[in-house]
Structure formats: structure tokens, C-alpha cells
mmCIF file of C-alpha atoms and ligand atoms in Angstrom:
data_model
loop_
_atom_site.group_PDB
_atom_site.id
_atom_site.type_symbol
_atom_site.label_atom_id
_atom_site.label_comp_id
_atom_site.label_asym_id
_atom_site.label_seq_id
_atom_site.Cartn_x
_atom_site.Cartn_y
_atom_site.Cartn_z
ATOM 1 C CA MET E 1 38.684 -59.003 -61.920
ATOM 2 C CA THR E 2 41.240 -61.990 -62.663
ATOM 3 C CA ASN E 3 42.653 -61.848 -66.463
ATOM 4 C CA SER E 4 40.005 -63.306 -67.321
ATOM 5 C CA PRO E 5 39.309 -66.153 -70.809
ATOM 6 C CA ILE E 6 38.446 -64.683 -73.715
ATOM 7 C CA ASN E 7 35.521 -67.295 -74.434
ATOM 8 C CA THR E 8 32.967 -65.271 -72.803
ATOM 9 C CA PRO E 9 28.769 -65.854 -73.702
ATOM 10 C CA SER E 10 28.410 -63.664 -76.291
ATOM 11 C CA SER E 11 30.922 -65.343 -77.848
ATOM 12 C CA PRO E 12 31.375 -69.011 -77.753
ATOM 13 C CA SER E 13 32.993 -69.529 -81.545
ATOM 14 C CA PHE E 14 36.506 -68.438 -80.485
ATOM 15 C CA ALA E 15 36.736 -71.407 -77.376
ATOM 16 C CA SER E 16 38.892 -73.021 -79.905
ATOM 17 C CA THR E 17 40.340 -70.239 -81.156
ATOM 18 C CA HIS E 18 45.088 -70.612 -81.474
ATOM 19 C CA LEU E 19 46.887 -68.201 -80.305
ATOM 20 C CA ILE E 20 49.305 -66.119 -82.814
ATOM 21 C CA TYR E 21 51.114 -64.132 -81.536
ATOM 22 C CA GLU E 22 51.873 -63.481 -77.953
ATOM 23 C CA GLY E 23 53.138 -59.352 -77.098
ATOM 24 C CA LYS E 24 53.581 -57.136 -74.056
ATOM 25 C CA ALA E 25 49.796 -55.994 -73.014
ATOM 26 C CA LYS E 26 48.010 -58.146 -75.906
ATOM 27 C CA LYS E 27 47.301 -61.937 -77.271
ATOM 28 C CA ILE E 28 46.588 -61.731 -80.631
ATOM 29 C CA PHE E 29 44.696 -65.594 -81.955
ATOM 30 C CA GLU E 30 42.907 -66.617 -85.103
ATOM 31 C CA ILE E 31 39.512 -66.709 -85.789
ATOM 32 C CA PRO E 32 38.432 -69.884 -87.309
ATOM 33 C CA GLY E 33 36.868 -69.679 -90.740
ATOM 34 C CA GLU E 34 37.495 -66.158 -90.984
ATOM 35 C CA PRO E 35 41.098 -66.611 -92.358
ATOM 36 C CA HIS E 36 41.705 -62.192 -92.618
ATOM 37 C CA HIS E 37 40.285 -61.248 -89.447
ATOM 38 C CA VAL E 38 42.162 -61.468 -85.881
ATOM 39 C CA LEU E 39 40.599 -61.821 -82.290
ATOM 40 C CA MET E 40 42.699 -59.391 -80.156
ATOM 41 C CA GLU E 41 42.704 -59.673 -75.902
ATOM 42 C CA PHE E 42 43.502 -56.646 -73.918
ATOM 43 C CA LYS E 43 45.441 -58.141 -70.708
ATOM 44 C CA ASP E 44 46.020 -56.770 -68.001
ATOM 45 C CA SER E 45 49.730 -56.205 -68.206
ATOM 46 C CA LEU E 46 52.023 -52.450 -67.552
ATOM 47 C CA THR E 47 55.163 -52.464 -69.082
ATOM 48 C CA ALA E 48 57.983 -50.309 -69.262
ATOM 49 C CA PHE E 49 61.521 -49.350 -70.386
ATOM 50 C CA ASN E 50 61.415 -52.912 -73.338
ATOM 51 C CA ALA E 51 59.226 -54.656 -70.524
ATOM 52 C CA GLN E 52 62.556 -54.221 -67.737
ATOM 53 C CA LYS E 53 60.105 -52.710 -65.673
ATOM 54 C CA LYS E 54 56.753 -54.523 -64.671
ATOM 55 C CA GLY E 55 52.920 -53.858 -63.279
ATOM 56 C CA SER E 56 49.287 -54.955 -63.956
ATOM 57 C CA PHE E 57 46.051 -53.375 -62.826
ATOM 58 C CA GLU E 58 42.275 -54.844 -62.402
ATOM 59 C CA SER E 59 41.114 -54.456 -65.055
ATOM 60 C CA LYS E 60 43.177 -53.006 -67.093
ATOM 61 C CA GLY E 61 42.332 -54.894 -70.226
ATOM 62 C CA VAL E 62 38.676 -54.384 -70.250
ATOM 63 C CA ILE E 63 39.250 -50.240 -70.142
ATOM 64 C CA ASN E 64 42.497 -49.987 -72.651
ATOM 65 C CA ARG E 65 39.995 -51.833 -75.009
ATOM 66 C CA ASP E 66 37.520 -50.182 -74.505
ATOM 67 C CA ILE E 67 38.911 -47.356 -74.892
ATOM 68 C CA ALA E 68 40.830 -48.772 -77.955
ATOM 69 C CA ALA E 69 37.383 -49.081 -79.363
ATOM 70 C CA LEU E 70 36.178 -45.898 -79.291
ATOM 71 C CA ILE E 71 39.533 -43.912 -80.332
ATOM 72 C CA PHE E 72 38.971 -46.330 -83.591
ATOM 73 C CA LYS E 73 35.012 -45.117 -84.549
ATOM 74 C CA GLU E 74 36.153 -41.984 -83.804
ATOM 75 C CA LEU E 75 38.893 -41.851 -86.595
ATOM 76 C CA ALA E 76 36.374 -44.074 -88.781
ATOM 77 C CA ALA E 77 34.045 -41.021 -88.887
ATOM 78 C CA GLN E 78 36.870 -38.378 -89.364
ATOM 79 C CA GLY E 79 37.634 -40.767 -92.770
ATOM 80 C CA VAL E 80 40.436 -42.340 -90.817
ATOM 81 C CA PRO E 81 40.567 -46.121 -91.625
ATOM 82 C CA SER E 82 42.047 -48.988 -88.923
ATOM 83 C CA HIS E 83 41.690 -52.698 -88.502
ATOM 84 C CA PHE E 84 38.645 -52.371 -86.107
ATOM 85 C CA ILE E 85 36.034 -54.106 -86.987
ATOM 86 C CA GLU E 86 33.763 -55.296 -83.631
ATOM 87 C CA ASN E 87 34.198 -55.272 -79.642
ATOM 88 C CA ILE E 88 34.203 -59.175 -78.444
ATOM 89 C CA GLY E 89 33.198 -59.847 -75.399
ATOM 90 C CA GLU E 90 34.916 -57.056 -72.830
ATOM 91 C CA ARG E 91 38.576 -57.441 -73.384
ATOM 92 C CA GLY E 92 38.194 -58.905 -76.821
ATOM 93 C CA MET E 93 38.457 -56.897 -80.281
ATOM 94 C CA LYS E 94 38.006 -58.598 -83.971
ATOM 95 C CA ALA E 95 40.439 -56.969 -85.835
ATOM 96 C CA GLN E 96 41.690 -56.860 -89.559
ATOM 97 C CA LYS E 97 44.136 -59.492 -90.300
ATOM 98 C CA VAL E 98 47.256 -57.314 -91.266
ATOM 99 C CA GLU E 99 51.002 -57.873 -91.355
ATOM 100 C CA ILE E 100 52.699 -55.207 -89.295
ATOM 101 C CA ILE E 101 55.025 -52.626 -90.239
ATOM 102 C CA PRO E 102 58.135 -52.770 -87.819
ATOM 103 C CA LEU E 103 58.047 -49.368 -87.824
ATOM 104 C CA GLU E 104 56.870 -47.131 -84.186
ATOM 105 C CA VAL E 105 55.467 -43.804 -85.529
ATOM 106 C CA VAL E 106 55.717 -40.833 -82.820
ATOM 107 C CA VAL E 107 54.152 -38.278 -83.218
ATOM 108 C CA ARG E 108 53.648 -35.556 -80.974
ATOM 109 C CA ASN E 109 53.168 -32.103 -79.895
ATOM 110 C CA ILE E 110 54.350 -31.097 -76.619
ATOM 111 C CA LEU E 111 57.839 -32.288 -76.177
ATOM 112 C CA ALA E 112 58.891 -34.663 -73.956
ATOM 113 C CA GLY E 113 60.365 -38.311 -72.487
ATOM 114 C CA SER E 114 62.892 -39.518 -74.944
ATOM 115 C CA THR E 115 63.681 -36.642 -77.252
ATOM 116 C CA ALA E 116 63.195 -33.766 -74.480
ATOM 117 C CA LYS E 117 65.653 -35.440 -73.108
ATOM 118 C CA LYS E 118 68.066 -36.632 -76.730
ATOM 119 C CA MET E 119 68.249 -32.297 -77.511
ATOM 120 C CA GLY E 120 68.262 -31.885 -73.306
ATOM 121 C CA ARG E 121 65.474 -29.097 -73.526
ATOM 122 C CA GLU E 122 62.535 -28.929 -70.497
ATOM 123 C CA GLU E 123 59.168 -30.857 -71.509
ATOM 124 C CA GLY E 124 56.978 -28.700 -71.980
ATOM 125 C CA GLU E 125 57.516 -27.046 -74.566
ATOM 126 C CA LYS E 126 54.595 -26.530 -77.226
ATOM 127 C CA LEU E 127 56.619 -27.258 -81.056
ATOM 128 C CA ALA E 128 56.612 -25.542 -83.821
ATOM 129 C CA ARG E 129 54.529 -27.805 -85.254
ATOM 130 C CA PRO E 130 53.950 -31.761 -85.368
ATOM 131 C CA LEU E 131 57.481 -34.052 -85.169
ATOM 132 C CA VAL E 132 56.868 -37.250 -86.242
ATOM 133 C CA GLU E 133 59.968 -40.051 -86.139
ATOM 134 C CA PHE E 134 60.159 -42.796 -86.639
ATOM 135 C CA TYR E 135 61.220 -46.696 -84.492
ATOM 136 C CA TYR E 136 62.712 -49.849 -85.776
ATOM 137 C CA LYS E 137 60.894 -52.396 -83.780
ATOM 138 C CA LYS E 138 63.294 -54.606 -82.309
ATOM 139 C CA ASP E 139 63.320 -55.149 -78.738
ATOM 140 C CA GLU E 140 66.636 -56.543 -78.903
ATOM 141 C CA LEU E 141 68.282 -53.576 -80.597
ATOM 142 C CA ASN E 142 65.605 -51.836 -78.071
ATOM 143 C CA ASP E 143 63.200 -50.170 -80.650
ATOM 144 C CA PRO E 144 66.240 -47.386 -82.054
ATOM 145 C CA PHE E 145 64.828 -43.954 -83.096
ATOM 146 C CA VAL E 146 65.858 -43.964 -87.400
ATOM 147 C CA SER E 147 66.537 -41.450 -90.087
ATOM 148 C CA ASP E 148 64.130 -41.873 -93.523
ATOM 149 C CA ASP E 149 67.026 -42.519 -94.998
ATOM 150 C CA GLN E 150 67.180 -45.713 -92.986
ATOM 151 C CA ILE E 151 63.958 -46.780 -93.046
ATOM 152 C CA ILE E 152 64.939 -46.874 -97.684
ATOM 153 C CA ILE E 153 68.206 -48.397 -97.001
ATOM 154 C CA PHE E 154 67.669 -50.667 -95.649
ATOM 155 C CA GLN E 155 64.633 -51.219 -96.908
ATOM 156 C CA ILE E 156 62.123 -51.194 -93.175
ATOM 157 C CA ALA E 157 59.880 -50.020 -96.348
ATOM 158 C CA GLU E 158 59.350 -48.384 -99.536
ATOM 159 C CA ALA E 159 59.609 -44.448 -100.509
ATOM 160 C CA GLN E 160 56.373 -44.451 -100.500
ATOM 161 C CA THR E 161 55.198 -45.952 -97.720
ATOM 162 C CA LEU E 162 57.258 -43.766 -95.300
ATOM 163 C CA VAL E 163 55.582 -40.234 -97.420
ATOM 164 C CA ASP E 164 51.563 -42.203 -96.197
ATOM 165 C CA LEU E 165 52.653 -43.150 -92.882
ATOM 166 C CA LYS E 166 54.284 -40.131 -92.225
ATOM 167 C CA ARG E 167 50.465 -38.180 -93.761
ATOM 168 C CA LEU E 168 48.513 -41.096 -91.986
ATOM 169 C CA ALA E 169 50.012 -40.089 -88.463
ATOM 170 C CA LEU E 170 49.722 -36.611 -89.238
ATOM 171 C CA GLU E 171 45.537 -36.938 -90.066
ATOM 172 C CA ILE E 172 45.275 -38.809 -86.386
ATOM 173 C CA ASN E 173 47.223 -36.730 -84.898
ATOM 174 C CA THR E 174 44.188 -33.940 -86.211
ATOM 175 C CA VAL E 175 41.397 -35.471 -85.182
ATOM 176 C CA LEU E 176 42.887 -36.682 -81.282
ATOM 177 C CA ILE E 177 43.919 -33.743 -80.692
ATOM 178 C CA GLN E 178 40.531 -32.473 -80.854
ATOM 179 C CA LEU E 179 39.163 -35.382 -79.863
ATOM 180 C CA PHE E 180 40.774 -35.293 -76.221
ATOM 181 C CA GLN E 181 41.447 -31.730 -76.008
ATOM 182 C CA SER E 182 36.908 -31.691 -75.931
ATOM 183 C CA ILE E 183 37.067 -34.193 -72.588
ATOM 184 C CA GLY E 184 39.851 -31.573 -71.313
ATOM 185 C CA ILE E 185 42.529 -33.817 -72.450
ATOM 186 C CA GLU E 186 46.053 -32.160 -74.051
ATOM 187 C CA LEU E 187 47.475 -34.835 -76.671
ATOM 188 C CA VAL E 188 51.181 -34.428 -76.007
ATOM 189 C CA ASP E 189 52.207 -36.742 -78.124
ATOM 190 C CA PHE E 190 51.461 -40.891 -79.065
ATOM 191 C CA LYS E 191 52.447 -43.893 -80.725
ATOM 192 C CA VAL E 192 50.955 -45.606 -83.596
ATOM 193 C CA GLU E 193 51.721 -48.602 -85.990
ATOM 194 C CA PHE E 194 50.751 -50.125 -89.674
ATOM 195 C CA GLY E 195 50.112 -52.638 -91.221
ATOM 196 C CA ARG E 196 48.805 -54.127 -94.386
ATOM 197 C CA THR E 197 46.333 -56.075 -95.821
ATOM 198 C CA GLN E 198 46.475 -59.103 -98.247
ATOM 199 C CA ALA E 199 45.101 -57.066 -100.523
ATOM 200 C CA GLY E 200 47.366 -54.962 -99.545
ATOM 201 C CA GLU E 201 45.337 -51.630 -97.841
ATOM 202 C CA LEU E 202 47.618 -50.023 -94.945
ATOM 203 C CA LEU E 203 46.023 -49.831 -91.382
ATOM 204 C CA LEU E 204 46.128 -48.218 -88.664
ATOM 205 C CA ALA E 205 46.734 -50.693 -86.223
ATOM 206 C CA ASP E 206 47.023 -51.745 -82.874
ATOM 207 C CA GLU E 207 45.861 -50.017 -80.628
ATOM 208 C CA ILE E 208 45.768 -46.675 -79.316
ATOM 209 C CA THR E 209 45.120 -46.421 -75.472
ATOM 210 C CA PRO E 210 47.227 -43.795 -72.480
ATOM 211 C CA ASP E 211 49.943 -46.739 -72.837
ATOM 212 C CA CYS E 212 51.003 -45.093 -75.554
ATOM 213 C CA CYS E 213 49.930 -41.859 -75.605
ATOM 214 C CA ARG E 214 51.433 -39.130 -73.101
ATOM 215 C CA LEU E 215 47.583 -37.159 -71.904
ATOM 216 C CA TRP E 216 48.269 -33.817 -69.814
ATOM 217 C CA ASP E 217 44.860 -32.907 -68.116
ATOM 218 C CA LEU E 218 43.633 -29.465 -69.003
ATOM 219 C CA LYS E 219 43.001 -27.875 -66.425
ATOM 220 C CA THR E 220 45.674 -29.223 -63.346
ATOM 221 C CA GLY E 221 48.526 -30.226 -65.921
ATOM 222 C CA GLU E 222 47.523 -33.981 -64.473
ATOM 223 C CA LYS E 223 49.638 -37.000 -66.127
ATOM 224 C CA MET E 224 46.967 -39.461 -67.294
ATOM 225 C CA ASP E 225 48.360 -42.072 -69.357
ATOM 226 C CA LYS E 226 52.005 -44.741 -68.206
ATOM 227 C CA ASP E 227 53.987 -41.896 -67.085
ATOM 228 C CA ARG E 228 52.338 -42.951 -64.362
ATOM 229 C CA PHE E 229 52.976 -46.271 -63.793
ATOM 230 C CA ARG E 230 56.921 -45.147 -65.967
ATOM 231 C CA ARG E 231 57.614 -42.266 -63.320
ATOM 232 C CA ASP E 232 55.760 -44.466 -59.971
ATOM 233 C CA LEU E 233 53.533 -41.373 -59.537
ATOM 234 C CA GLY E 234 50.626 -43.829 -58.521
ATOM 235 C CA GLY E 235 46.867 -43.785 -59.607
ATOM 236 C CA VAL E 236 47.739 -45.441 -62.911
ATOM 237 C CA ASP E 237 44.269 -47.616 -62.661
ATOM 238 C CA GLN E 238 42.235 -44.136 -61.969
ATOM 239 C CA TYR E 239 43.892 -42.257 -64.537
ATOM 240 C CA TYR E 240 43.088 -44.312 -66.880
ATOM 241 C CA GLN E 241 39.636 -44.940 -65.680
ATOM 242 C CA GLU E 242 39.353 -41.899 -66.085
ATOM 243 C CA VAL E 243 40.255 -41.317 -69.751
ATOM 244 C CA LEU E 244 37.367 -43.704 -70.418
ATOM 245 C CA LYS E 245 34.504 -42.346 -68.205
ATOM 246 C CA ARG E 246 35.274 -38.571 -69.949
ATOM 247 C CA LEU E 247 35.367 -40.431 -73.881
ATOM 248 C CA LEU E 248 32.413 -42.297 -72.889
ATOM 249 C CA LYS E 249 30.116 -39.530 -71.503
ATOM 250 C CA ARG E 250 31.563 -36.750 -74.453
ATOM 251 C CA GLY E 251 29.111 -38.800 -76.221
ATOM 252 C CA GLY E 252 28.953 -38.287 -79.987
ATOM 253 C CA LEU E 253 30.872 -41.363 -80.552
ATOM 254 C CA ALA E 254 29.247 -44.378 -81.376
HETATM 255 P P1 TMP M 1 59.389 -41.114 -75.985
HETATM 256 O O1 TMP M 1 59.063 -39.837 -74.848
HETATM 257 O O2 TMP M 1 59.496 -42.524 -74.502
HETATM 258 O O3 TMP M 1 59.720 -42.062 -76.746
HETATM 259 O O4 TMP M 1 57.969 -41.995 -76.491
HETATM 260 C C1 TMP M 1 57.229 -40.528 -77.197
HETATM 261 C C2 TMP M 1 55.175 -41.585 -77.127
HETATM 262 O O5 TMP M 1 55.340 -43.220 -77.060
HETATM 263 C C3 TMP M 1 54.772 -41.185 -75.502
HETATM 264 O O6 TMP M 1 53.464 -40.994 -76.113
HETATM 265 C C4 TMP M 1 55.171 -43.093 -74.914
HETATM 266 C C5 TMP M 1 54.471 -43.944 -76.325
HETATM 267 N N1 TMP M 1 55.147 -45.409 -77.042
HETATM 268 C C6 TMP M 1 54.841 -46.270 -76.891
HETATM 269 O O7 TMP M 1 54.018 -46.784 -77.001
HETATM 270 N N2 TMP M 1 55.709 -47.324 -77.274
HETATM 271 C C7 TMP M 1 57.374 -47.549 -76.272
HETATM 272 O O8 TMP M 1 58.565 -48.616 -77.245
HETATM 273 C C8 TMP M 1 57.794 -45.882 -76.748
HETATM 274 C C9 TMP M 1 58.889 -45.532 -75.954
HETATM 275 C C10 TMP M 1 57.174 -44.970 -76.662
HETATM 276 N N1 LIG M 2 55.459 -49.615 -74.488
HETATM 277 C C1 LIG M 2 57.207 -49.857 -73.639
HETATM 278 C C2 LIG M 2 57.209 -51.613 -73.033
HETATM 279 O O1 LIG M 2 56.428 -51.991 -72.649
HETATM 280 C C3 LIG M 2 58.043 -48.839 -73.486
HETATM 281 C C4 LIG M 2 57.608 -48.092 -72.417
HETATM 282 O O2 LIG M 2 56.119 -47.945 -73.116
HETATM 283 O O3 LIG M 2 57.795 -47.650 -71.674
HETATM 284 O O4 LIG M 2 58.531 -51.582 -72.173
#
């Protein structure tokens, strides 16, 4: 399957949608007559290290759309709202239109990746409590780490927003730890983004998929996320598919 168009028999009205933005893994379209909503199309492309490394696999967008939707539904069921409205076609998702806060909010339960490197410690160390970190979303600066004071003084977000972001990120972490544990996966860390609706509501936005989480198989320790691509471990598509398969098998999800 190639990057199939968003227009499917179930969504004929999207034939005339306009592209608002194209990111590394998604396209965002406006929806005629629905000014407060957008349509996200999940692409098959896969990038790492600020798009210095590029790849793709067939149906990646379809798999990630399904994973993201199941996770958003579980979060909603546990009282954490997001921009998710409904799935459209095989790789589309209707969502609330939000203005993205330019912060990548990372939560770590187990030390890995950039923070393991920065601290000069081994990956795999369980942290005393979840660690929340903020990175300034600016490709040309390579998304640098920013402190709470830097966020406020450089007016990336207000102090109260920062408090809300931390609280929401930790709530999301609690729900996701449980969810993944129930399907035999350890949630090592993840990145989320938030946005505000025109009415001012702060919502979880973007996506939660194996692209932006570290997921380790509880039994074997195998990596089931984008590190397979970043680190050339192979089998990226099988592991993404396996995450979806387990989420679907778990049931209890709408
Ligand atoms: P890091 O260890 O490279 O800082 O990544 C922490 C988590 O955030 C990991 O689950 C991958 C995710 N992440 C993104 O989704 N996008 C990014 O641009 C980066 C750097 C990390
Ligand atoms: N998501 C970033 C990129 O697409 C970095 C990463 O995940 O490694 O380049």
C-alpha cells in the first residue's frame, strides 16, 4: 500500500480539504465548514535526529493512526481529554483545532536516550520518580532542553500553563504506564505536545505512538519503538504492528 489519499468512500467530503501544515509524520488539513476542527493524515514516513535520518514503511501511517486513536480513547476514559474526535478513513483523524504550545514535554520513568547520555549513566536505570523535561520546539535550534525559568522569561509559556503541563503530563504517564503494562510493555519514556483551543482550553494534541515513546517488552526487553529505526535494529514494522495487535487484543478499548 502506498501513501493512499485521505479521500475514502467513508469520507467523500474531504476531497476539497486544504493543507494547513505538513510535518515529518503527519499532514494537517482544514475541514470545510468546520472551523474548529482539523483532519490529520498519518504518513508512512519515519524520521529521526531532526530529519537527518529518513525512512518509511508501508502502512506505518495506518498503524500509527490506529495506535494513537486507541491511546486517546483510553486517556479520555480515564479522564484525560485530548484533541481526538474520531477516525476518518484508514489514516485520518478528526481533531480539535488547537494552537500548539512550542514545547515538547518528555516524561521519563526509566533512564534512556539523551538524558542517559547527558548524565553519563547507563540506560535502563529506574528513576526515583517520573522525570518531566521540556524541550523548545524549534527545528532550526534542534529542539534544545529549556528550564522552567527559561520557558517563563522567554515567554514560551506562562507560569500557570507550565504547572498545568506538568500535571497533565504526569496524569498521562500514570494512565499510559497501566495501559502498556496490561499488554506486557514497559513505558520507558514518551514525548507529548499540548495546544489551546480558540476557547482557551488546554488539550493534549499531536499523537502518542511508538514514534514518540520508548516501549520495552516486559518479558524480553526488546525495543518496540522508533529506537529500532534510530539504532538500525531492524523489524521496525513488525514491532509497531505488534504494539497495535496487543492494544487491540487487550479489549476494553472502544
Ligand atoms: P530523548 O531521549 O531522545 O530525549 O527522547 C525522549 C523521548 O521523547 C523518546 O520517547 C523519544 C521522544 N522524542 C520525540 O518524540 N521527538 C523528538 O524529537 C525527540 C528528541 C524525542
Ligand atoms: N522526531 C525527531 C525527528 O523526526 C527526532 C527523533 O525522534 O529522533 O527527527
